[in-house]
Amino acid sequence: MDPVAALEEIAFLLERDRASAFKSKAFRRAADVIRPLAADDVAARVRDGRLQRTKGIGDTTFTVIAQATDGAVPDYLVELRTRTGLSPTGAPTGLRGQLRGDLHSHTDWSDGTTTLEAMAQSATALGLEYLAVTDHSPSLRVANGLSAERLIAQQQVIDDVQAAAGGIRLLHGIEVDILLDGSLDQTPELLDRLDVVVASVHSKLRTEAPEMTKRMLRAIAQPHTNVLGHCTGRLVEGSRGTRPQSTFDAEAVFEACAEHGVAVEINSRPERQDPPDELIRLALDAGCLFSIDSDAHAPGHLTFLELGAARAAANEVPAERIVTTWPVERLLEWTRDR
């Protein structure tokens, strides 16, 4: 097994398991140490002990590298895969195995923790065919939302990273705030330039149901909206505490999504689990499309897709109704049709 890939995957799984940041960074640091080295050089340094004396390599990371260099899946990686519900081989199974992409991710351009390059590398390592970069829009200042100028600049950086990354397709996107009047928090001209628009409510989540319903319906009817993000805004666990779901006329909202071809996001973050199961089933009955997304703010969060896929499968959502199972050209045809 490639030792760099083993170290990166361990860091992913530790982040997904919400281990301390120090722990996951130790594995990423070790990956960075050996990344520039040829495979034969790594093997030689393992054999003669030089690698174990190298700064940035600890006892555990050395054992992982040594086992991977010998062609084995490291014991620590097998343990983490098993603990997090993956197959010991790491191969995606079930509905997760049918997911081709992720339409909701964040980088350090807004409130993500890592670079665009790191997110692209991680998505590639996980076998994704495409990843939408959807940093926040200007009004979400607490999340360092992108002004029009910064969004334009980011598009050039995405193209540069795409050219260097090779295989994975990076999509220009945004998670745009649904403002109080239901308008989207970016100009139509800039939204026209993007491949994917995820529209989400982040403010005034306790608005009375009639007003919240009007707000969401207007956003869904906007021709640029492709995905309705974490529709209830709830938090069920985690360091931010819990938050009840917003109240709105779910039948009306999901009927509008079905009418306008807007996908309902199944947000895979464990603290969100949004929509709740009963709303997934309601959206399914309404004829909605779905998008299983990680809402990743760090490379390891991309593995949350496993959790979203498990919830979709439990609620019997057909793969064909999940846009992130589609090939990228079909996906882009759908977003452009809006």
Short mmCIF file of C-alpha atoms in Angstrom, two decimals:
data_model
loop_
_atom_site.label_atom_id
_atom_site.label_comp_id
_atom_site.label_asym_id
_atom_site.label_seq_id
_atom_site.Cartn_x
_atom_site.Cartn_y
_atom_site.Cartn_z
CA MET A 1 0.00 0.00 0.00
CA ASP A 2 1.21 3.53 -0.72
CA PRO A 3 2.43 4.85 2.67
CA VAL A 4 1.42 8.45 1.91
CA ALA A 5 -2.13 7.30 1.10
CA ALA A 6 -2.21 5.25 4.32
CA LEU A 7 -1.14 8.23 6.44
CA GLU A 8 -3.63 10.55 4.71
CA GLU A 9 -6.50 8.09 5.17
CA ILE A 10 -5.69 7.67 8.86
CA ALA A 11 -5.79 11.47 9.23
CA PHE A 12 -9.17 11.50 7.40
CA LEU A 13 -10.62 8.87 9.70
CA LEU A 14 -9.31 10.52 12.85
CA GLU A 15 -10.94 13.78 11.77
CA ARG A 16 -14.16 11.98 10.97
CA ASP A 17 -14.00 10.34 14.42
CA ARG A 18 -13.41 13.84 15.81
CA ALA A 19 -10.14 12.94 17.47
CA SER A 20 -7.87 15.78 18.62
CA ALA A 21 -6.50 17.96 15.83
CA PHE A 22 -2.98 17.25 17.12
CA LYS A 23 -3.43 13.55 16.40
CA SER A 24 -4.57 13.93 12.80
CA LYS A 25 -1.90 16.59 12.12
CA ALA A 26 0.83 14.14 13.21
CA PHE A 27 -0.15 11.80 10.37
CA ARG A 28 -0.42 14.62 7.83
CA ARG A 29 3.01 15.89 8.91
CA ALA A 30 4.50 12.42 8.41
CA ALA A 31 2.87 12.22 4.96
CA ASP A 32 4.44 15.56 4.05
CA VAL A 33 7.88 14.26 5.17
CA ILE A 34 7.86 11.24 2.86
CA ARG A 35 5.79 12.65 -0.02
CA PRO A 36 8.82 14.00 -1.95
CA LEU A 37 10.74 10.71 -1.61
CA ALA A 38 10.75 7.89 -4.17
CA ALA A 39 9.29 4.57 -3.00
CA ASP A 40 12.71 2.88 -3.05
CA ASP A 41 14.17 5.69 -0.94
CA VAL A 42 11.40 5.37 1.66
CA ALA A 43 11.95 1.61 1.84
CA ALA A 44 15.70 2.06 2.27
CA ARG A 45 15.21 4.60 5.07
CA VAL A 46 12.81 2.24 6.81
CA ARG A 47 15.33 -0.62 6.64
CA ASP A 48 18.36 1.28 7.89
CA GLY A 49 16.51 3.19 10.60
CA ARG A 50 17.04 6.68 9.17
CA LEU A 51 13.31 7.29 8.79
CA GLN A 52 12.63 6.57 12.45
CA ARG A 53 15.16 9.25 13.36
CA THR A 54 13.65 11.81 10.99
CA LYS A 55 11.93 14.86 12.43
CA GLY A 56 8.16 14.58 11.99
CA ILE A 57 8.12 10.77 12.19
CA GLY A 58 6.97 9.21 15.47
CA ASP A 59 6.73 5.60 16.60
CA THR A 60 3.15 5.12 15.37
CA THR A 61 3.64 6.87 12.05
CA PHE A 62 6.86 4.92 11.47
CA THR A 63 5.03 1.62 12.04
CA VAL A 64 2.32 2.66 9.58
CA ILE A 65 4.91 3.59 6.94
CA ALA A 66 6.90 0.37 7.49
CA GLN A 67 3.83 -1.86 7.17
CA ALA A 68 2.58 0.01 4.09
CA THR A 69 6.04 -0.17 2.47
CA ASP A 70 5.93 -3.95 2.95
CA GLY A 71 2.71 -4.02 0.92
CA ALA A 72 0.35 -4.53 3.85
CA VAL A 73 -2.60 -2.44 5.00
CA PRO A 74 -1.27 -1.01 8.29
CA ASP A 75 -2.85 -2.48 11.43
CA TYR A 76 -3.79 0.97 12.72
CA LEU A 77 -5.64 1.77 9.49
CA VAL A 78 -7.55 -1.54 9.59
CA GLU A 79 -8.55 -0.75 13.18
CA LEU A 80 -9.80 2.73 12.25
CA ARG A 81 -11.69 1.49 9.20
CA THR A 82 -13.45 -1.12 11.30
CA ARG A 83 -14.21 1.34 14.09
CA THR A 84 -15.76 3.84 11.69
CA GLY A 85 -17.91 1.28 9.89
CA LEU A 86 -15.89 0.89 6.71
CA SER A 87 -14.82 -2.39 5.21
CA PRO A 88 -11.27 -3.40 6.30
CA THR A 89 -10.14 -3.04 2.67
CA GLY A 90 -11.39 0.57 2.63
CA ALA A 91 -13.50 -0.01 -0.48
CA PRO A 92 -16.76 1.99 -0.45
CA THR A 93 -19.75 -0.29 -0.19
CA GLY A 94 -23.48 0.02 -0.85
CA LEU A 95 -24.82 3.43 -1.80
CA ARG A 96 -21.57 5.14 -0.79
CA GLY A 97 -19.86 3.12 -3.51
CA GLN A 98 -22.17 4.70 -6.09
CA LEU A 99 -21.41 8.31 -5.11
CA ARG A 100 -19.25 10.04 -7.71
CA GLY A 101 -18.99 13.49 -6.20
CA ASP A 102 -19.70 15.99 -3.47
CA LEU A 103 -21.43 19.35 -4.06
CA HIS A 104 -20.76 21.04 -0.70
CA SER A 105 -17.26 21.68 0.67
CA HIS A 106 -15.35 24.54 2.28
CA THR A 107 -11.72 25.68 2.21
CA ASP A 108 -9.65 28.23 4.10
CA TRP A 109 -11.01 30.86 1.74
CA SER A 110 -13.99 31.00 4.12
CA ASP A 111 -14.34 28.90 7.28
CA GLY A 112 -12.63 25.68 6.19
CA THR A 113 -9.39 24.67 7.88
CA THR A 114 -7.27 23.70 4.87
CA THR A 115 -6.30 24.79 1.40
CA LEU A 116 -8.11 24.12 -1.82
CA GLU A 117 -5.18 21.92 -2.86
CA ALA A 118 -5.49 19.76 0.27
CA MET A 119 -9.22 19.30 -0.25
CA ALA A 120 -8.67 18.30 -3.88
CA GLN A 121 -5.95 15.80 -2.92
CA SER A 122 -8.16 14.28 -0.24
CA ALA A 123 -11.18 13.98 -2.52
CA THR A 124 -8.98 12.28 -5.11
CA ALA A 125 -7.63 9.85 -2.50
CA LEU A 126 -11.20 8.94 -1.55
CA GLY A 127 -12.03 8.10 -5.16
CA LEU A 128 -14.35 11.02 -5.89
CA GLU A 129 -14.67 12.07 -9.52
CA TYR A 130 -15.73 15.65 -8.78
CA LEU A 131 -15.82 18.12 -5.91
CA ALA A 132 -17.66 21.44 -5.78
CA VAL A 133 -15.84 24.19 -3.89
CA THR A 134 -18.68 26.05 -2.16
CA ASP A 135 -17.30 28.62 0.24
CA HIS A 136 -19.68 31.01 1.96
CA SER A 137 -21.20 34.21 0.56
CA PRO A 138 -20.53 37.78 1.84
CA SER A 139 -23.28 38.21 4.44
CA LEU A 140 -21.97 35.31 6.57
CA ARG A 141 -19.16 37.39 8.03
CA VAL A 142 -18.59 35.03 10.93
CA ALA A 143 -17.54 32.43 8.33
CA ASN A 144 -15.36 34.89 6.34
CA GLY A 145 -17.80 34.85 3.43
CA LEU A 146 -16.39 35.73 0.03
CA SER A 147 -16.96 39.16 -1.45
CA ALA A 148 -17.56 39.37 -5.18
CA GLU A 149 -13.88 40.20 -5.71
CA ARG A 150 -12.67 37.25 -3.62
CA LEU A 151 -15.09 34.87 -5.35
CA ILE A 152 -13.73 35.92 -8.75
CA ALA A 153 -10.15 35.47 -7.49
CA GLN A 154 -11.00 32.03 -6.11
CA GLN A 155 -12.28 30.88 -9.48
CA GLN A 156 -8.83 31.46 -10.98
CA VAL A 157 -7.20 29.54 -8.13
CA ILE A 158 -9.65 26.64 -8.66
CA ASP A 159 -8.61 26.53 -12.33
CA ASP A 160 -4.92 26.55 -11.35
CA VAL A 161 -5.40 23.74 -8.82
CA GLN A 162 -7.46 21.82 -11.37
CA ALA A 163 -4.63 22.01 -13.88
CA ALA A 164 -2.18 20.62 -11.31
CA ALA A 165 -4.54 18.04 -9.79
CA GLY A 166 -5.22 16.10 -12.95
CA GLY A 167 -7.99 13.51 -12.56
CA ILE A 168 -10.58 15.03 -10.24
CA ARG A 169 -12.96 17.67 -11.64
CA LEU A 170 -13.20 20.74 -9.42
CA LEU A 171 -16.47 22.62 -9.81
CA HIS A 172 -16.89 26.34 -9.26
CA GLY A 173 -19.54 26.77 -6.60
CA ILE A 174 -20.83 28.69 -3.62
CA GLU A 175 -22.91 28.10 -0.53
CA VAL A 176 -25.01 31.21 -0.85
CA ASP A 177 -27.06 32.57 2.01
CA ILE A 178 -30.82 32.75 1.62
CA LEU A 179 -31.47 36.28 2.83
CA LEU A 180 -34.52 37.29 4.88
CA ASP A 181 -36.53 38.21 1.78
CA GLY A 182 -35.60 34.94 0.02
CA SER A 183 -33.09 36.50 -2.34
CA LEU A 184 -29.62 35.00 -2.79
CA ASP A 185 -26.56 36.65 -1.27
CA GLN A 186 -24.61 37.23 -4.50
CA THR A 187 -25.24 38.99 -7.79
CA PRO A 188 -26.99 37.06 -10.59
CA GLU A 189 -24.06 37.90 -12.87
CA LEU A 190 -21.59 36.12 -10.57
CA LEU A 191 -23.93 33.20 -9.91
CA ASP A 192 -24.15 32.80 -13.71
CA ARG A 193 -20.42 32.01 -13.73
CA LEU A 194 -20.67 29.10 -11.30
CA ASP A 195 -21.26 25.40 -11.88
CA VAL A 196 -23.17 24.72 -8.65
CA VAL A 197 -25.13 26.90 -6.21
CA VAL A 198 -26.07 25.52 -2.80
CA ALA A 199 -28.60 27.84 -1.14
CA SER A 200 -28.89 27.66 2.66
CA VAL A 201 -30.55 29.52 5.51
CA HIS A 202 -28.02 30.56 8.17
CA SER A 203 -29.76 33.43 9.96
CA LYS A 204 -33.01 34.02 11.87
CA LEU A 205 -33.58 30.28 12.09
CA ARG A 206 -36.40 30.75 14.60
CA THR A 207 -38.52 32.80 12.18
CA GLU A 208 -42.21 31.87 12.32
CA ALA A 209 -43.20 29.10 9.90
CA PRO A 210 -45.22 31.21 7.40
CA GLU A 211 -42.38 33.69 6.91
CA MET A 212 -39.71 30.99 6.77
CA THR A 213 -41.76 29.12 4.18
CA LYS A 214 -42.07 32.22 1.96
CA ARG A 215 -38.34 32.87 2.33
CA MET A 216 -37.42 29.33 1.27
CA LEU A 217 -39.95 29.19 -1.58
CA ARG A 218 -38.59 32.38 -3.11
CA ALA A 219 -35.01 31.05 -2.93
CA ILE A 220 -36.01 27.72 -4.49
CA ALA A 221 -37.69 29.56 -7.37
CA GLN A 222 -34.49 31.50 -8.12
CA PRO A 223 -33.10 30.11 -11.40
CA HIS A 224 -29.56 29.84 -9.99
CA THR A 225 -30.46 27.57 -7.05
CA ASN A 226 -29.38 23.95 -7.59
CA VAL A 227 -29.34 22.49 -4.06
CA LEU A 228 -31.29 23.39 -0.92
CA GLY A 229 -28.66 23.03 1.80
CA HIS A 230 -29.28 21.62 5.33
CA CYS A 231 -32.90 22.71 5.12
CA THR A 232 -33.88 22.69 8.82
CA GLY A 233 -30.66 24.16 10.22
CA ARG A 234 -30.81 21.82 13.20
CA LEU A 235 -27.87 20.65 15.33
CA VAL A 236 -28.29 17.36 17.17
CA GLU A 237 -24.84 17.03 18.82
CA GLY A 238 -21.34 18.43 18.89
CA SER A 239 -19.27 21.26 20.33
CA ARG A 240 -21.71 23.96 19.20
CA GLY A 241 -24.45 22.38 21.29
CA THR A 242 -27.87 21.48 19.96
CA ARG A 243 -30.39 23.58 18.03
CA PRO A 244 -33.99 22.72 17.14
CA GLN A 245 -35.01 22.54 13.53
CA SER A 246 -36.60 25.51 11.81
CA THR A 247 -40.33 25.36 11.25
CA PHE A 248 -41.75 25.70 7.74
CA ASP A 249 -44.35 24.11 5.51
CA ALA A 250 -42.22 21.14 4.43
CA GLU A 251 -44.79 19.85 1.94
CA ALA A 252 -44.87 23.18 0.13
CA VAL A 253 -41.08 23.52 0.19
CA PHE A 254 -40.44 20.02 -1.18
CA GLU A 255 -43.16 20.35 -3.82
CA ALA A 256 -41.40 23.52 -4.98
CA CYS A 257 -38.04 21.71 -5.06
CA ALA A 258 -39.57 18.96 -7.20
CA GLU A 259 -41.24 21.50 -9.50
CA HIS A 260 -38.08 23.56 -10.04
CA GLY A 261 -35.61 20.66 -10.16
CA VAL A 262 -33.80 21.72 -6.99
CA ALA A 263 -32.13 18.88 -5.09
CA VAL A 264 -32.73 18.50 -1.36
CA GLU A 265 -29.39 18.08 0.37
CA ILE A 266 -28.84 15.13 2.69
CA ASN A 267 -26.19 16.82 4.80
CA SER A 268 -23.78 14.16 6.04
CA ARG A 269 -22.29 16.02 8.99
CA PRO A 270 -22.99 14.01 12.17
CA GLU A 271 -23.98 17.11 14.15
CA ARG A 272 -26.58 18.06 11.53
CA GLN A 273 -28.16 14.83 10.17
CA ASP A 274 -30.31 17.20 8.16
CA PRO A 275 -33.05 16.70 7.01
CA PRO A 276 -34.44 14.41 9.70
CA ASP A 277 -35.61 11.01 8.48
CA GLU A 278 -39.28 11.97 8.34
CA LEU A 279 -38.48 14.92 6.06
CA ILE A 280 -36.32 12.77 3.79
CA ARG A 281 -39.31 10.50 3.32
CA LEU A 282 -41.60 13.49 2.72
CA ALA A 283 -39.22 14.85 0.07
CA LEU A 284 -39.03 11.41 -1.51
CA ASP A 285 -42.83 11.23 -1.74
CA ALA A 286 -42.89 14.73 -3.25
CA GLY A 287 -40.67 13.54 -6.12
CA CYS A 288 -37.54 15.47 -5.13
CA LEU A 289 -34.02 14.90 -6.27
CA PHE A 290 -31.37 14.63 -3.54
CA SER A 291 -27.70 15.53 -3.15
CA ILE A 292 -25.64 13.61 -0.57
CA ASP A 293 -22.96 16.10 0.52
CA SER A 294 -20.26 16.17 3.17
CA ASP A 295 -20.33 19.91 4.02
CA ALA A 296 -16.64 19.27 4.66
CA HIS A 297 -14.59 21.94 6.42
CA ALA A 298 -11.46 19.73 6.59
CA PRO A 299 -10.13 16.86 4.45
CA GLY A 300 -11.28 14.15 6.85
CA HIS A 301 -14.82 15.49 6.77
CA LEU A 302 -15.15 14.24 3.20
CA THR A 303 -15.53 10.75 4.68
CA PHE A 304 -18.82 11.90 6.24
CA LEU A 305 -20.34 10.94 2.88
CA GLU A 306 -20.51 7.42 4.30
CA LEU A 307 -22.92 8.67 6.98
CA GLY A 308 -25.14 10.53 4.51
CA ALA A 309 -25.27 7.52 2.21
CA ALA A 310 -26.28 5.29 5.12
CA ARG A 311 -29.18 7.62 5.99
CA ALA A 312 -30.34 7.80 2.37
CA ALA A 313 -30.23 4.00 2.09
CA ALA A 314 -32.12 3.57 5.37
CA ASN A 315 -34.88 5.79 3.96
CA GLU A 316 -34.88 3.89 0.64
CA VAL A 317 -33.82 6.82 -1.54
CA PRO A 318 -33.11 5.38 -5.02
CA ALA A 319 -29.59 6.02 -6.33
CA GLU A 320 -31.00 7.43 -9.58
CA ARG A 321 -32.69 10.25 -7.62
CA ILE A 322 -29.35 11.25 -6.02
CA VAL A 323 -27.56 13.74 -8.27
CA THR A 324 -24.15 12.99 -6.73
CA THR A 325 -24.33 9.47 -8.21
CA TRP A 326 -24.50 10.99 -11.70
CA PRO A 327 -21.49 11.40 -14.03
CA VAL A 328 -20.19 14.94 -13.99
CA GLU A 329 -21.43 15.85 -17.49
CA ARG A 330 -24.97 14.78 -16.63
CA LEU A 331 -24.71 16.70 -13.37
CA LEU A 332 -23.58 19.87 -15.14
CA GLU A 333 -26.32 19.53 -17.74
CA TRP A 334 -28.80 19.48 -14.85
CA THR A 335 -27.31 22.55 -13.13
CA ARG A 336 -27.19 24.49 -16.41
CA ASP A 337 -30.83 23.68 -17.14
CA ARG A 338 -31.80 25.78 -14.13
#
